[in-house]
Each structure stands twice: as C-alpha cells, then as structure tokens.
CSV table of C-alpha atoms in Angstrom, one decimal:
chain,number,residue,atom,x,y,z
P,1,UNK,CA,-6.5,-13.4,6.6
P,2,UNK,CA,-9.0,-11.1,7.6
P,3,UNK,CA,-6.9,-8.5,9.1
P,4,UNK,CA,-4.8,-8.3,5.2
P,5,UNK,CA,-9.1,-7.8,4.0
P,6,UNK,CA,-9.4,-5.2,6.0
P,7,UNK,CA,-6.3,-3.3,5.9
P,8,UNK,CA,-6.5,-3.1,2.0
P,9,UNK,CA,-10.1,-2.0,1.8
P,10,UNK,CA,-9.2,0.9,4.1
P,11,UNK,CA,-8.3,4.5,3.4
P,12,UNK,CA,-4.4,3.8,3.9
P,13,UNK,CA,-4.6,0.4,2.2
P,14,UNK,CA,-6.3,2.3,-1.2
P,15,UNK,CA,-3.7,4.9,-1.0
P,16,UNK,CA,-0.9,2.4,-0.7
P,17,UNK,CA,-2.1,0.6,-3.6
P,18,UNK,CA,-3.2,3.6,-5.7
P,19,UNK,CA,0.8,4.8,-5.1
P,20,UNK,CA,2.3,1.7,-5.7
P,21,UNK,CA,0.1,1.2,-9.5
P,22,UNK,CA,1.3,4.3,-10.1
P,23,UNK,CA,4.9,3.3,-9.4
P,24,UNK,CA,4.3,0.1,-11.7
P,25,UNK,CA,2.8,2.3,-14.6
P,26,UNK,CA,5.5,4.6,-14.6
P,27,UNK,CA,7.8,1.6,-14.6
P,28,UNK,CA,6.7,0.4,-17.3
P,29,UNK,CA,6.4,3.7,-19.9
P,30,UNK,CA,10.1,4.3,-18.7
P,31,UNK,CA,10.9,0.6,-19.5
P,32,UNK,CA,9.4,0.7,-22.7
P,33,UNK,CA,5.2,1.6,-23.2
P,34,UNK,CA,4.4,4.5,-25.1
P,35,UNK,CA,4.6,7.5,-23.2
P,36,UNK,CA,1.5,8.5,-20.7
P,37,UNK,CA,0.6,4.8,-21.4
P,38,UNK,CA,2.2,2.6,-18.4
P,39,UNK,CA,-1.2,0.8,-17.9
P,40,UNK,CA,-4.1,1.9,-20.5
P,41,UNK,CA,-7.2,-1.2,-20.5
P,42,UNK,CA,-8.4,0.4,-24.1
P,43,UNK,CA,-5.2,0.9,-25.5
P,44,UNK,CA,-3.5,-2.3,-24.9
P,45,UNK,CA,-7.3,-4.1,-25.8
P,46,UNK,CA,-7.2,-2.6,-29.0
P,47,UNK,CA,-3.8,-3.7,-29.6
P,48,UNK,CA,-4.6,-6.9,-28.7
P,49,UNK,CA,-7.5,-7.2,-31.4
P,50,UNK,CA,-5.4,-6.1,-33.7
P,51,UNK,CA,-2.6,-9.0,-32.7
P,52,UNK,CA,-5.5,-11.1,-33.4
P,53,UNK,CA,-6.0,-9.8,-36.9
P,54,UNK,CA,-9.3,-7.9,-36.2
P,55,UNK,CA,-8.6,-4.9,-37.4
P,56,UNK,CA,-5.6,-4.2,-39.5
P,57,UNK,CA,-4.4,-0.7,-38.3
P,58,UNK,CA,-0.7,-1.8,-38.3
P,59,UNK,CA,0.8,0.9,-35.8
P,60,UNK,CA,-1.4,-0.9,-33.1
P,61,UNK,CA,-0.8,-4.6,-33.2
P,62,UNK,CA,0.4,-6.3,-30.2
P,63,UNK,CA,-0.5,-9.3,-27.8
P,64,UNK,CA,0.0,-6.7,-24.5
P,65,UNK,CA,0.5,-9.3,-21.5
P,66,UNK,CA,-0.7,-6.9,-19.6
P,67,UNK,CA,-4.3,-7.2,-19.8
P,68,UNK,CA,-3.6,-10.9,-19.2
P,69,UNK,CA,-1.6,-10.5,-16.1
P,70,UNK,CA,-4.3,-8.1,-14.9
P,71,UNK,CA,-7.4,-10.8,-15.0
P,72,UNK,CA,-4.8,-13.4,-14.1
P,73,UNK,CA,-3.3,-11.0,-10.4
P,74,UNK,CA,-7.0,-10.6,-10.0
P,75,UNK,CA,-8.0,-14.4,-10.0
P,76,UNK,CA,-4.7,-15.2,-7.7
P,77,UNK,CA,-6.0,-12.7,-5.2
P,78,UNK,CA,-9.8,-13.9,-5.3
P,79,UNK,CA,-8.3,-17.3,-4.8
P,80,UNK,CA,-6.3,-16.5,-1.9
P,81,UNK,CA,-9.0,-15.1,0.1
P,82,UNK,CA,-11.9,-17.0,-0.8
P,83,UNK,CA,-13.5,-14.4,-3.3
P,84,UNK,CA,-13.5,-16.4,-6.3
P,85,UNK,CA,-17.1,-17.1,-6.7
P,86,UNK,CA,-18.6,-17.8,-10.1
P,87,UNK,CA,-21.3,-16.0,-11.5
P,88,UNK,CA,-23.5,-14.4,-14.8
P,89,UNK,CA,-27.2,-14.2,-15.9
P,90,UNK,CA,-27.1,-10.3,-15.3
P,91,UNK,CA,-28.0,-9.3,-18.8
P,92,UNK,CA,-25.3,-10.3,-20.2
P,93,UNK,CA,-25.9,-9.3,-23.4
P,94,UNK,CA,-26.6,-5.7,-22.2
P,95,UNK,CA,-22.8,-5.8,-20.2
P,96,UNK,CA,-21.7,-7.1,-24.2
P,97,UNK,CA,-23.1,-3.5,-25.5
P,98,UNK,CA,-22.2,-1.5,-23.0
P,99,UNK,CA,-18.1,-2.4,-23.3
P,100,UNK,CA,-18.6,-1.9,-26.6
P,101,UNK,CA,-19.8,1.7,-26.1
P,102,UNK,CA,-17.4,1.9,-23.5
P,103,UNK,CA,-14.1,1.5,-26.0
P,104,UNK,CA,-15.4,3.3,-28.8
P,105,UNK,CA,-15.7,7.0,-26.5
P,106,UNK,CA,-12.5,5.7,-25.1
P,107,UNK,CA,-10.8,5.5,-28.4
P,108,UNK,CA,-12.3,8.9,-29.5
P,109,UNK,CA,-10.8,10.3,-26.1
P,110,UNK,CA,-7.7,7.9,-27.2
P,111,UNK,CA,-7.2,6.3,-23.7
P,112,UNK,CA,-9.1,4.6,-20.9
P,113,UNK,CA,-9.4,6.8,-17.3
P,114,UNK,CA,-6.3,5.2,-16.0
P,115,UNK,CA,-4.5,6.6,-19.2
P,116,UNK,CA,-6.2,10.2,-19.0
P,117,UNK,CA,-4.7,10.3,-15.5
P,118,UNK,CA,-1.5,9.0,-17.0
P,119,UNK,CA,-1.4,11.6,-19.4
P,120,UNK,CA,-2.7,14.4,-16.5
P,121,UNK,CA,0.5,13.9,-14.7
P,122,UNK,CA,2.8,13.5,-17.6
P,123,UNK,CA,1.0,17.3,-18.3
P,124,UNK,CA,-0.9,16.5,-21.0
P,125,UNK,CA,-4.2,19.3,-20.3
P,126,UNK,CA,-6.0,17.3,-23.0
P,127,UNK,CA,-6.9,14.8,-20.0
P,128,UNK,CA,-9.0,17.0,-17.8
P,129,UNK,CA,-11.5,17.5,-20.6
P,130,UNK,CA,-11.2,13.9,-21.0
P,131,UNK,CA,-11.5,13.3,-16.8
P,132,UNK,CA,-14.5,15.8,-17.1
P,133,UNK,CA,-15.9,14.1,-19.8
P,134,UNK,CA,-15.9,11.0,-17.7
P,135,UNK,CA,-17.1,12.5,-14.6
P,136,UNK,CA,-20.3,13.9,-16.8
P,137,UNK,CA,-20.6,10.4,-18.0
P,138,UNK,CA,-20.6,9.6,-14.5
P,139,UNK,CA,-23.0,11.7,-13.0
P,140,UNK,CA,-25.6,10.6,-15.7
P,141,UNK,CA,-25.4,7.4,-14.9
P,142,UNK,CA,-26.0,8.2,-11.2
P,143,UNK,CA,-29.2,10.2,-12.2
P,144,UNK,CA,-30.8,7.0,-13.7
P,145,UNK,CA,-29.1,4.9,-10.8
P,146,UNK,CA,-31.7,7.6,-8.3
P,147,UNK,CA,-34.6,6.5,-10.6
P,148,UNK,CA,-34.2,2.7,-10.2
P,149,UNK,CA,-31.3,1.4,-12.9
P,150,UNK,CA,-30.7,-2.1,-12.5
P,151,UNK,CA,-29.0,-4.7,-14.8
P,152,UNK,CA,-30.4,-7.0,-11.9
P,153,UNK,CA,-28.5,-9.4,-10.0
P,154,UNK,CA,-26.5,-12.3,-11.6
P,155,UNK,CA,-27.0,-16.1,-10.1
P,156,UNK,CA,-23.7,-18.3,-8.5
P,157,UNK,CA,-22.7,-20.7,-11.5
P,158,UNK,CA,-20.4,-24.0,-11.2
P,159,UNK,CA,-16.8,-23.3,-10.3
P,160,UNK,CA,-15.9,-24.4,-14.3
P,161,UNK,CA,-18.2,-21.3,-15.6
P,162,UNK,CA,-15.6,-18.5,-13.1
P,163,UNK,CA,-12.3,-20.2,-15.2
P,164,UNK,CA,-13.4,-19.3,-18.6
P,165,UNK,CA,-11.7,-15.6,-19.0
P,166,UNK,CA,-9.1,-17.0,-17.1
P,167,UNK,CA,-8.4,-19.4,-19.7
P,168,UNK,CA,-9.1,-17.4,-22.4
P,169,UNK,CA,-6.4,-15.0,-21.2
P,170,UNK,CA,-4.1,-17.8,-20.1
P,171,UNK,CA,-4.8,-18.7,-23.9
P,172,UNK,CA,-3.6,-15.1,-25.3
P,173,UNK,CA,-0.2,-15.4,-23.0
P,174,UNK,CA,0.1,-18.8,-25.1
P,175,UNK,CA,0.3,-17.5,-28.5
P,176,UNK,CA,2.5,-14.4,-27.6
P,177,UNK,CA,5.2,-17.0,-25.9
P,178,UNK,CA,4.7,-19.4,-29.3
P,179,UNK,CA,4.4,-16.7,-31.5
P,180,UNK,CA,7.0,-14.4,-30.1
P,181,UNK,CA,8.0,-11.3,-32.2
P,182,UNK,CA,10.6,-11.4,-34.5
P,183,UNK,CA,12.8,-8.3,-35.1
P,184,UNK,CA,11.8,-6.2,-37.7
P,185,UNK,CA,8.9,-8.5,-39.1
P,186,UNK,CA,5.3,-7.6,-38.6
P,187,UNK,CA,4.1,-11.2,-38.3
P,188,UNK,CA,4.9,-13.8,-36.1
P,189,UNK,CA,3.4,-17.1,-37.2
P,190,UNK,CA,-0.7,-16.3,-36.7
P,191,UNK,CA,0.2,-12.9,-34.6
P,192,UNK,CA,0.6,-9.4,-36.1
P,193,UNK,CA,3.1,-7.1,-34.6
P,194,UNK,CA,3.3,-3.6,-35.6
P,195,UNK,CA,7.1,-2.6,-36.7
P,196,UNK,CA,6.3,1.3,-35.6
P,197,UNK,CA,4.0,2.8,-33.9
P,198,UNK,CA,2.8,2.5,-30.4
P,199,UNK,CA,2.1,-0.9,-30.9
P,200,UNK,CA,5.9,-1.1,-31.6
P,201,UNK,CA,6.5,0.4,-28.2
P,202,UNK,CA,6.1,-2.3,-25.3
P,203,UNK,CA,8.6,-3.0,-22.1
P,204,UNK,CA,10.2,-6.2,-22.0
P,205,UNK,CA,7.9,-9.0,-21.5
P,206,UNK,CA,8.5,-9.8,-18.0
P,207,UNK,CA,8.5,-6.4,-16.2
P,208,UNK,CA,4.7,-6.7,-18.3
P,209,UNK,CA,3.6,-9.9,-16.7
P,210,UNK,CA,5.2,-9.0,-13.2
P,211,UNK,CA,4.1,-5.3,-13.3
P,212,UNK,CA,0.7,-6.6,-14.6
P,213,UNK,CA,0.5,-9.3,-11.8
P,214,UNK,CA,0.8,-7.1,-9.0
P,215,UNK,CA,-2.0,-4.1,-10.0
P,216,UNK,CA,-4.1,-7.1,-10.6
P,217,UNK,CA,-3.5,-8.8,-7.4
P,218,UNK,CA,-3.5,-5.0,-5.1
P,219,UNK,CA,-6.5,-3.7,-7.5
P,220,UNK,CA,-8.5,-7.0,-6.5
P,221,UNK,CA,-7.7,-6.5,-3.0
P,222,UNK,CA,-8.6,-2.6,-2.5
P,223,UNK,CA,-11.5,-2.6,-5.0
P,224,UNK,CA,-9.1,-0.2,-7.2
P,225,UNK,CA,-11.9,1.8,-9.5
P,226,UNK,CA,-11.8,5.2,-11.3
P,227,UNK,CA,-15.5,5.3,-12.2
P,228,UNK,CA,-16.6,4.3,-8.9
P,229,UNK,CA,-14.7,6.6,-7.4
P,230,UNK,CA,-16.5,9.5,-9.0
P,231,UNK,CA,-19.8,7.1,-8.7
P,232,UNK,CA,-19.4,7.2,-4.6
P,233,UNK,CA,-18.7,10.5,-4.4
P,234,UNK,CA,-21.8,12.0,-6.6
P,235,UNK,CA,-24.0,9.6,-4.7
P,236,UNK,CA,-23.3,9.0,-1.6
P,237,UNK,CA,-20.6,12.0,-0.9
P,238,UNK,CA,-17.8,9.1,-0.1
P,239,UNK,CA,-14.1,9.5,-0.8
P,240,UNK,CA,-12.7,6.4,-0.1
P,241,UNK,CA,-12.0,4.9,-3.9
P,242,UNK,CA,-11.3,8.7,-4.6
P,243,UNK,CA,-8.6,8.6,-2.2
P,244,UNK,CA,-7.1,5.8,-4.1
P,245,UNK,CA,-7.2,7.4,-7.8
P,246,UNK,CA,-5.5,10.6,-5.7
P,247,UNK,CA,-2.5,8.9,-4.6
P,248,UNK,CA,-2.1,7.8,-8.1
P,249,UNK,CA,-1.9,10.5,-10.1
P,250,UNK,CA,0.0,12.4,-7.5
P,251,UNK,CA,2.6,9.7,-7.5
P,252,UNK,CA,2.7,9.5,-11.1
P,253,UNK,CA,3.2,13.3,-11.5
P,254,UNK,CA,5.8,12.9,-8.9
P,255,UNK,CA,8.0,10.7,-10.8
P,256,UNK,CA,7.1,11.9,-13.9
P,257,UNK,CA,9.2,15.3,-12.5
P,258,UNK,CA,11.4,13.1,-10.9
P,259,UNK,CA,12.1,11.5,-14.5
P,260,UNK,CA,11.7,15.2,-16.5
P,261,UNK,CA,9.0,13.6,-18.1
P,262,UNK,CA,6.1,16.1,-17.3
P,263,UNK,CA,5.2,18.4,-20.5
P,264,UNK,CA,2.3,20.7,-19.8
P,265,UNK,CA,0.4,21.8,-22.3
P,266,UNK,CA,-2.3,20.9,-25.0
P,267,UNK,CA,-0.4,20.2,-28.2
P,268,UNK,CA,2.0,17.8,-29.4
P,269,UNK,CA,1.4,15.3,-26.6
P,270,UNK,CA,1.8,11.6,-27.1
P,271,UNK,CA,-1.0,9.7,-28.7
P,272,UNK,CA,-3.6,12.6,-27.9
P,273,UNK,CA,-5.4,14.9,-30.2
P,274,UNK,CA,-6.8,18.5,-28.8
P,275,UNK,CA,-9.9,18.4,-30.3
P,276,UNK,CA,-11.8,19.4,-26.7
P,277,UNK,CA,-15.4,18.6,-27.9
P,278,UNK,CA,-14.8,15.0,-28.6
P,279,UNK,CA,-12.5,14.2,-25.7
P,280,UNK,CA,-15.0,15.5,-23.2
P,281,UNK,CA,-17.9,13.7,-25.8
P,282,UNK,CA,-15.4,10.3,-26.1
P,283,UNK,CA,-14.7,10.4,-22.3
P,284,UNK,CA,-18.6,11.3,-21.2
P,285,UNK,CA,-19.8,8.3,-23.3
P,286,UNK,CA,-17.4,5.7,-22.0
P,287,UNK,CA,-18.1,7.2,-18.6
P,288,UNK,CA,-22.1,6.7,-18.9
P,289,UNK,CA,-20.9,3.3,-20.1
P,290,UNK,CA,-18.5,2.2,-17.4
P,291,UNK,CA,-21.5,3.5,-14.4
P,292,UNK,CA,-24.4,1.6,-16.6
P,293,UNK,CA,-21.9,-1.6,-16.5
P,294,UNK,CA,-21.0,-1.4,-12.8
P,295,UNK,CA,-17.2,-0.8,-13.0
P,296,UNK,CA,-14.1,0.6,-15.5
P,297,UNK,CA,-12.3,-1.4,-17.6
P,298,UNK,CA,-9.5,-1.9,-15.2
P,299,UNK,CA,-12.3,-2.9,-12.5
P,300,UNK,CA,-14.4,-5.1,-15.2
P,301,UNK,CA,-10.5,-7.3,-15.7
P,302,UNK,CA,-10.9,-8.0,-11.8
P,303,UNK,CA,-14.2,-8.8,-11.2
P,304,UNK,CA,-14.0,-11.5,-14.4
P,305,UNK,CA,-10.6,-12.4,-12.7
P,306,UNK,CA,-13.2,-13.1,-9.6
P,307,UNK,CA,-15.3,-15.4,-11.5
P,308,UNK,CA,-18.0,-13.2,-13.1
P,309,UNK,CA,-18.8,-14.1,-16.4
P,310,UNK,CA,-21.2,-11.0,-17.1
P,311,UNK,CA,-17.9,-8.8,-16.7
P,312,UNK,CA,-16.5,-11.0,-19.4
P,313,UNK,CA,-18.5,-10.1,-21.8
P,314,UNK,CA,-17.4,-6.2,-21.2
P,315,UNK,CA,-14.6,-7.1,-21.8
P,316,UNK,CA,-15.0,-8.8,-24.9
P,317,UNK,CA,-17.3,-6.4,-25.9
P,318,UNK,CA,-14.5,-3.9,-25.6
P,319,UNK,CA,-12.2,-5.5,-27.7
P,320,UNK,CA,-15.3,-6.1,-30.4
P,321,UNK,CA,-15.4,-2.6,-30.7
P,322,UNK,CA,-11.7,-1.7,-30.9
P,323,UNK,CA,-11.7,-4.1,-34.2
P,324,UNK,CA,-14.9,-1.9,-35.2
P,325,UNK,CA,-13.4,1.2,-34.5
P,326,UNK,CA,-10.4,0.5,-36.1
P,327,UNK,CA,-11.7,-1.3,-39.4
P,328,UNK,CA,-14.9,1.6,-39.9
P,329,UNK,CA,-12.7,4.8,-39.2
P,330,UNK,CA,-14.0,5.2,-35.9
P,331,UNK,CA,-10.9,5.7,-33.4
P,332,UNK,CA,-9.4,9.0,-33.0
P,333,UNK,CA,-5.3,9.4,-34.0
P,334,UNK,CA,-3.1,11.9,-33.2
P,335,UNK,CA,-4.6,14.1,-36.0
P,336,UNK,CA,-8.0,14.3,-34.9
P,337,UNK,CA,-10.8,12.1,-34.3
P,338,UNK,CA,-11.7,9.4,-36.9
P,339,UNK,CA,-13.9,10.4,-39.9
P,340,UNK,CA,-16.4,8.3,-38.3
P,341,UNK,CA,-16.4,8.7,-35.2
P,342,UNK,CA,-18.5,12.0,-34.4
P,343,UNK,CA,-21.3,9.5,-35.8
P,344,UNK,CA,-20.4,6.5,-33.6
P,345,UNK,CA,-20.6,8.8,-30.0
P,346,UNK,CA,-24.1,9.9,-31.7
P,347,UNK,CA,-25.2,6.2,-31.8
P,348,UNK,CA,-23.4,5.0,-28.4
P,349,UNK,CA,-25.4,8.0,-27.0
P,350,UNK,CA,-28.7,7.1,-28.0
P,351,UNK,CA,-27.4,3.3,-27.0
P,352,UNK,CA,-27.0,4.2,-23.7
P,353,UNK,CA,-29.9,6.6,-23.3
P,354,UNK,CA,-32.1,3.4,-24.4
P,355,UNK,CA,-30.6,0.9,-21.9
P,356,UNK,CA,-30.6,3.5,-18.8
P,357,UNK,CA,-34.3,3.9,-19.5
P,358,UNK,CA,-35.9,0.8,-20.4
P,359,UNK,CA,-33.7,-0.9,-17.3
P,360,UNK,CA,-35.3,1.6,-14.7
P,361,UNK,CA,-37.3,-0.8,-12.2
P,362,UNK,CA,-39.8,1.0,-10.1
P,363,UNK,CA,-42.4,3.8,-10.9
P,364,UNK,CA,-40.8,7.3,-11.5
C-alpha cells in the first residue's frame, strides 16, 4: 500500500497521471464535450447551477456527472488508503467567499486552469493571458503567504460530517439518472437541459462517470493541482506538481495534432473571447482566489472527496456565484465579457485584498 503512496506522489507517478488526465479530457471533447472543454471545474459547475434552475442562461444547463465522479474517484481513493479523514472549522465562511470569487474571474476568463490549458493545446493563444493571469494571481497570493496568511487550521470532525459532499453529489447523479434528458426538450421533470449551446454538448453519460472516476481517483493519489503548482514553484522553487501540469498539456497538444484538432490563433476559438485585459484580470482574480483557498477547483473536488468540509463550501461557493454571474450579467460569452463583469473583478479584487490582509498572523 505504501509503495502505490509513494510511487504516485513522485516525479514519474505525477507525470503519469498528468498524461493519462489528459488522455481522459481529450477523450471526452472528442466523445462529445465542447471543444477545449474535456474537463473544465467552472464550466461544468456553472452548468450544473443552471440544471438546478439557478440561473436561467439556457445554452448552459446541464447536470455534468463529471464534477460528481470527480469528488466521488476522490473519496474512493482517500478510502482505499486510509486518507479519508473528516474535517472543517477553518473559516469556512471565508473558503464560501473565496469560491465565489474564484468562479466569477473564471467565468470572465470563461474556463477554469484545467480548461485554459485545454484550450493552450487545442491553440487557442487566448489561454496564456489567461495562464498569466493566473500565475499573477498566484504570485500575490504567495506575497501575503511570506507575510503570515493563514485561514488557520481546521479540527478532525465525526466520520458522518466527511460524507456530506459526498452525498450531496451522489444526490446530483440521482436526479440526472431520474430526470434523464429527453430529446429535443429543455426540461426533464425538475432539471433544465439546454437544447443548443454548450450545455447541449456532453459525451455519453458513461464515458463521463468513468472518465470522471479515474482523474478523481489518480488526482487524489498524486495531489494533481494547477495553482499549487505555480504556488511551489514561486515559493519554494519546486517543480514537482509543475511536472504534472507539463505532461498534461503536452499530451493534450499531442493528441489534439494527432486528432487535427489544434487551431492556433486568437480569434474565433471555442467558447473564448479575446478581450486580453479581462482574461489576464478574470484569470489573476480566480488565481489570488484559488492560493487564498489552499487549492484549484479540481484540487478543492478532492480534498472534499477526502472528507474536508471547509473545501465544501468552495465548492458551493463556486457554484453560488455561477448562478450570480449568470442571472446579474456577470459571465463573459463569446462576444466579450458580461456588461457587468468589469464591476464584479473590481469588487472580488478588493474582496480578496481584504481577506489576504486582515488574515495575516504575525507582526509585519
């Protein structure tokens, strides 16, 4: 058992699993998802709120299994090798916030940092504004991590307290397997489904859950994380996590060619805009956001897959705030960024500049 430990938390063991994500995302655009979005945490959030009914935008409306399957390989994995260990209490409220400034510069950027380096290797140049927006996010987080930012530390909780995202997932799979879509109709008994779109774009529902499984299950193991790979490397110069978001974008620009699939350029990629100001602003904001919070959005899935309640509430704070975005004309489109959404990266800003301040603990 603890040979398998070791061997995924080494360098070969995240490049093996960075690879085969790849393989998996690619998998599933070419089986289906919208193009340059195999795996996106934002993307397929929002389309779950609006499955839900919490926003109304009907071109993004769909239960994704995905996200499921993601928390759900995650707790399988933890529960294998003795890592499931419930836990919360560190300010959870703050963690609430934070995913909910997280998915509002996501969806200005239009994509979480697994989908900007899904859209980097299908050639879409709009991503490394968005990937330096993110590492910007990232290094401002560090500075305030140098001066003593701490949510502070969470407390072990009773093993019922670990199963609640679990359940709450296992609860989403429920409804899109009672409420199944029906061709052509945009409802499904109490679910929304959009009828065009990219929420009308979706592989079928068992190379999802499978796909889904298996990045949750190797992502769990290998500690799989795009903003602390840029986190490690800014503070403590180490390239190990890096090594891991390498081999997946190299593997996923490798297919992509394999495929004829890669189209470089800025304009007329899929479900990106090229307005460079806000996808470096949308990216730095959910990156700032994802270093505050202690993880991305992929990362947050696994560690409430593990039995941590505080990363939760990220979670459900992100999918808040992809029903705000959506309802207040916040989320960027293919057209440009939302009418309101230069506004909402000016408050998430200010949000984030608060928290990273008054949660320094020691004298500067």
């Amino acid at each position: 058992m603890q040979m398998k430990q070791n061997w995924f938390s080494g360098s070969v063991g995240i490049v093996v699993s960075g690879a085969i994500m790849a393989v998996i995302a690619i998998f599933l655009q070419s089986s289906g998802n919208p193009a340059n979005m195999g795996l996106c945490v934002a993307c397929f959030e929002r389309d779950i709120a609006g499955a839900l009914g919490l926003h109304r935008v009907d071109i993004v409306q769909y239960l994704r299994p995905e996200i499921p399957a993601l928390l759900i390989g995650a707790l399988i994995a933890a529960l294998c090798f003795g890592e499931f260990k419930p836990r919360a209490g560190s300010a959870p409220l703050v963690r609430f916030v934070l995913g909910m400034c997280a998915m509002i510069g996501a969806l200005v950027f239009l994509g979480c940092p697994w989908r900007a380096l899904l859209r980097l290797a299908g050639g879409d140049l709009n991503a490394v504004t968005g990937l330096l927006g993110l590492i910007t996010g990232v290094g401002i987080g560090t500075v305030f991590f140098r001066r003593g930012y701490s949510l502070g530390r969470n407390t072990p909780q009773r093993t019922g307290a670990g199963f609640i995202m679990p359940l709450f997932m296992l609860g989403l799979l429920a409804l899109f397997f009672i409420f199944p879509q029906i061709s052509g109709e945009g409802k499904s008994g109490i679910i929304f489904y959009s009828v065009s779109g990219p929420g009308s774009m979706h592989a079928p529902a068992f190379y999802s859950l499978a796909g889904a499984l298996g990045v949750g299950f190797l992502a769990q193991r290998s500690r799989f994380c795009t903003m602390g790979a840029f986190r490690d490397l800014i503070l403590f110069r180490h390239v190990h996590l890096l090594l891991g978001v390498l081999a997946f974008v190299i593997t996923a620009f490798i297919l992509n060619l394999i495929l004829g699939k890669v189209n470089f350029g800025f304009t007329g990629q899929p479900v990106a805009h090229a307005v460079h100001l806000w996808n470096f602003l949308g990216m730095m904001t959910a990156g700032w956001a994802f270093a505050l919070a202690g993880g991305c959005p992929g990362r947050q899935i696994f560690m409430a897959g593990e039995g941590d309640a505080d990363a939760g509430l990220f979670v459900l704070g992100m999918v808040a705030a992809a029903a705000f975005a959506h309802n207040f004309g916040l989320a960027s489109s293919p057209a440009g960024i939302g009418p309101y959404g230069d506004m909402a990266i000016y408050l998430c800003l200010v949000v984030l500049l608060g928290l990273s301040v008054i949660h320094i603990r020691k004298t500067v």
